[in-house]
Structure formats: structure tokens, C-alpha cells
Amino acid sequence: QKSHFFAWSNEIGSVEALAIEYYEEEANGNWKGVHCENGLFHYLFGLFMAETFFVDVPHVFQTRFQDAPLDLATDEFYLRRKNAIESRLTT
């Protein structure tokens, strides 16, 4: 069970919400924040590497409605796209 805390506004929330509320105060820097765990990193990584997902590899896209190649969660994903991935990481 997740812990709950009283925020500065006397509302009950998570420690993440409490930290965001603290740093949004003008006296503490007037920062804006969002609690997204690792979602932001995954999103940016996906954007950066998107071209490698769609490299011409036979049989990994069987319909135009797929949003990811069939080999995405396999060891073959890297092996089939090694050159494209290495090239992208060095640019």
C-alpha cells in the first residue's frame, strides 16, 4: 500500500505530489513539475530511436495497423537492426 501525506494545502496525497507542490511555491523556486516515473525517458528514447523500429526487416509488420514490429521484445530485434541502432547511437 502506498503511503499518503498531508500536502501544504492540507489535502492528502503522495510524496511525489507533496514535492511538486513544495517546489511550485514561489519561495522555493516557482518550478513546474510532473510526476511521470520513467515515462518521460521512455517517450524520449522512443522518439530518438523511432527510425530503427521501422527499418525494412521481413515479416515483422504483417498489417498496416501494427504500432510495433513483432520482434520488438525479442533478442532478434537488436540483431536484425544492429547497424541502424549503432549508427543512430553514434550520431
Short mmCIF file of the C-alpha atoms (twelve columns), coordinates in Angstrom:
data_MODEL
# 
_entry.id   MODEL 
# 
loop_
_atom_site.group_PDB 
_atom_site.id 
_atom_site.type_symbol 
_atom_site.label_atom_id 
_atom_site.label_alt_id 
_atom_site.label_comp_id 
_atom_site.label_asym_id 
_atom_site.label_seq_id 
_atom_site.Cartn_x 
_atom_site.Cartn_y 
_atom_site.Cartn_z 
_atom_site.pdbx_PDB_model_num 
ATOM 1  C CA . GLN A 1  0.000  0.000   0.000   1 
ATOM 2  C CA . LYS A 2  1.268  3.414   -0.936  1 
ATOM 3  C CA . SER A 3  1.976  5.962   1.784   1 
ATOM 4  C CA . HIS A 4  -0.065 9.146   1.893   1 
ATOM 5  C CA . PHE A 5  0.950  12.559  3.193   1 
ATOM 6  C CA . PHE A 6  -0.726 15.811  4.087   1 
ATOM 7  C CA . ALA A 7  0.234  18.383  1.476   1 
ATOM 8  C CA . TRP A 8  0.828  22.053  2.236   1 
ATOM 9  C CA . SER A 9  -2.762 22.657  1.135   1 
ATOM 10 C CA . ASN A 10 -3.997 20.139  3.768   1 
ATOM 11 C CA . GLU A 11 -5.030 17.682  1.081   1 
ATOM 12 C CA . ILE A 12 -3.906 14.067  1.283   1 
ATOM 13 C CA . GLY A 13 -1.556 12.993  -1.488  1 
ATOM 14 C CA . SER A 14 1.553  11.105  -2.452  1 
ATOM 15 C CA . VAL A 15 5.110  12.114  -1.603  1 
ATOM 16 C CA . GLU A 16 5.563  12.996  -5.282  1 
ATOM 17 C CA . ALA A 17 2.598  15.368  -5.187  1 
ATOM 18 C CA . LEU A 18 3.943  16.875  -1.960  1 
ATOM 19 C CA . ALA A 19 7.360  17.501  -3.546  1 
ATOM 20 C CA . ILE A 20 5.792  19.060  -6.645  1 
ATOM 21 C CA . GLU A 21 3.599  21.299  -4.518  1 
ATOM 22 C CA . TYR A 22 6.618  22.388  -2.425  1 
ATOM 23 C CA . TYR A 23 8.743  23.348  -5.432  1 
ATOM 24 C CA . GLU A 24 5.860  25.144  -7.143  1 
ATOM 25 C CA . GLU A 25 5.807  27.677  -4.299  1 
ATOM 26 C CA . GLU A 26 7.359  31.000  -5.286  1 
ATOM 27 C CA . ALA A 27 9.687  30.926  -2.256  1 
ATOM 28 C CA . ASN A 28 11.069 27.568  -3.398  1 
ATOM 29 C CA . GLY A 29 11.817 28.465  -6.993  1 
ATOM 30 C CA . ASN A 30 8.371  28.569  -8.602  1 
ATOM 31 C CA . TRP A 31 9.179  25.378  -10.526 1 
ATOM 32 C CA . LYS A 32 6.629  23.432  -12.541 1 
ATOM 33 C CA . GLY A 33 6.699  19.687  -12.280 1 
ATOM 34 C CA . VAL A 34 5.033  16.481  -13.300 1 
ATOM 35 C CA . HIS A 35 5.175  13.037  -11.744 1 
ATOM 36 C CA . CYS A 36 5.792  10.596  -14.557 1 
ATOM 37 C CA . GLU A 37 8.161  7.929   -13.120 1 
ATOM 38 C CA . ASN A 38 10.214 6.708   -16.094 1 
ATOM 39 C CA . GLY A 39 7.592  7.574   -18.691 1 
ATOM 40 C CA . LEU A 40 9.395  10.674  -19.924 1 
ATOM 41 C CA . PHE A 41 12.647 8.769   -20.526 1 
ATOM 42 C CA . HIS A 42 10.820 6.010   -22.417 1 
ATOM 43 C CA . TYR A 43 8.966  8.548   -24.533 1 
ATOM 44 C CA . LEU A 44 12.109 10.473  -25.462 1 
ATOM 45 C CA . PHE A 45 14.025 7.266   -26.163 1 
ATOM 46 C CA . GLY A 46 11.194 6.087   -28.428 1 
ATOM 47 C CA . LEU A 47 11.271 9.352   -30.368 1 
ATOM 48 C CA . PHE A 48 15.049 9.235   -30.695 1 
ATOM 49 C CA . MET A 49 15.092 5.617   -31.891 1 
ATOM 50 C CA . ALA A 50 11.830 5.578   -33.891 1 
ATOM 51 C CA . GLU A 51 13.541 5.154   -37.257 1 
ATOM 52 C CA . THR A 52 15.188 1.929   -36.087 1 
ATOM 53 C CA . PHE A 53 11.795 0.417   -35.235 1 
ATOM 54 C CA . PHE A 54 10.728 0.686   -38.852 1 
ATOM 55 C CA . VAL A 55 13.872 -0.495  -40.633 1 
ATOM 56 C CA . ASP A 56 12.994 -2.818  -43.525 1 
ATOM 57 C CA . VAL A 57 13.023 -6.240  -41.824 1 
ATOM 58 C CA . PRO A 58 10.997 -9.027  -43.453 1 
ATOM 59 C CA . HIS A 59 7.845  -10.347 -41.765 1 
ATOM 60 C CA . VAL A 60 7.828  -8.123  -38.666 1 
ATOM 61 C CA . PHE A 61 4.946  -5.984  -39.905 1 
ATOM 62 C CA . GLN A 62 2.068  -8.112  -41.099 1 
ATOM 63 C CA . THR A 63 -0.686 -5.493  -41.170 1 
ATOM 64 C CA . ARG A 64 -0.708 -1.727  -41.538 1 
ATOM 65 C CA . PHE A 65 -2.478 -1.496  -38.168 1 
ATOM 66 C CA . GLN A 66 0.511  -2.656  -36.108 1 
ATOM 67 C CA . ASP A 67 2.134  0.001   -33.951 1 
ATOM 68 C CA . ALA A 68 5.308  -2.011  -33.305 1 
ATOM 69 C CA . PRO A 69 7.268  -4.759  -35.037 1 
ATOM 70 C CA . LEU A 70 6.544  -8.329  -33.968 1 
ATOM 71 C CA . ASP A 71 10.132 -8.870  -32.854 1 
ATOM 72 C CA . LEU A 72 10.243 -5.814  -30.566 1 
ATOM 73 C CA . ALA A 73 10.578 -7.727  -27.273 1 
ATOM 74 C CA . THR A 74 12.978 -10.359 -28.584 1 
ATOM 75 C CA . ASP A 75 16.750 -10.690 -28.932 1 
ATOM 76 C CA . GLU A 76 16.244 -10.694 -32.691 1 
ATOM 77 C CA . PHE A 77 15.121 -7.065  -32.632 1 
ATOM 78 C CA . TYR A 78 18.640 -5.854  -31.927 1 
ATOM 79 C CA . LEU A 79 20.377 -8.434  -34.082 1 
ATOM 80 C CA . ARG A 80 18.268 -7.561  -37.137 1 
ATOM 81 C CA . ARG A 81 18.758 -3.824  -36.683 1 
ATOM 82 C CA . LYS A 82 22.260 -3.717  -35.229 1 
ATOM 83 C CA . ASN A 83 23.713 -1.460  -37.937 1 
ATOM 84 C CA . ALA A 84 20.813 1.005   -37.771 1 
ATOM 85 C CA . ILE A 85 20.894 1.130   -33.953 1 
ATOM 86 C CA . GLU A 86 24.681 1.570   -33.761 1 
ATOM 87 C CA . SER A 87 24.520 4.257   -36.424 1 
ATOM 88 C CA . ARG A 88 21.782 6.134   -34.565 1 
ATOM 89 C CA . LEU A 89 23.643 5.995   -31.261 1 
ATOM 90 C CA . THR A 90 26.805 7.456   -32.796 1 
ATOM 91 C CA . THR A 91 25.056 10.459  -34.378 1 
# 
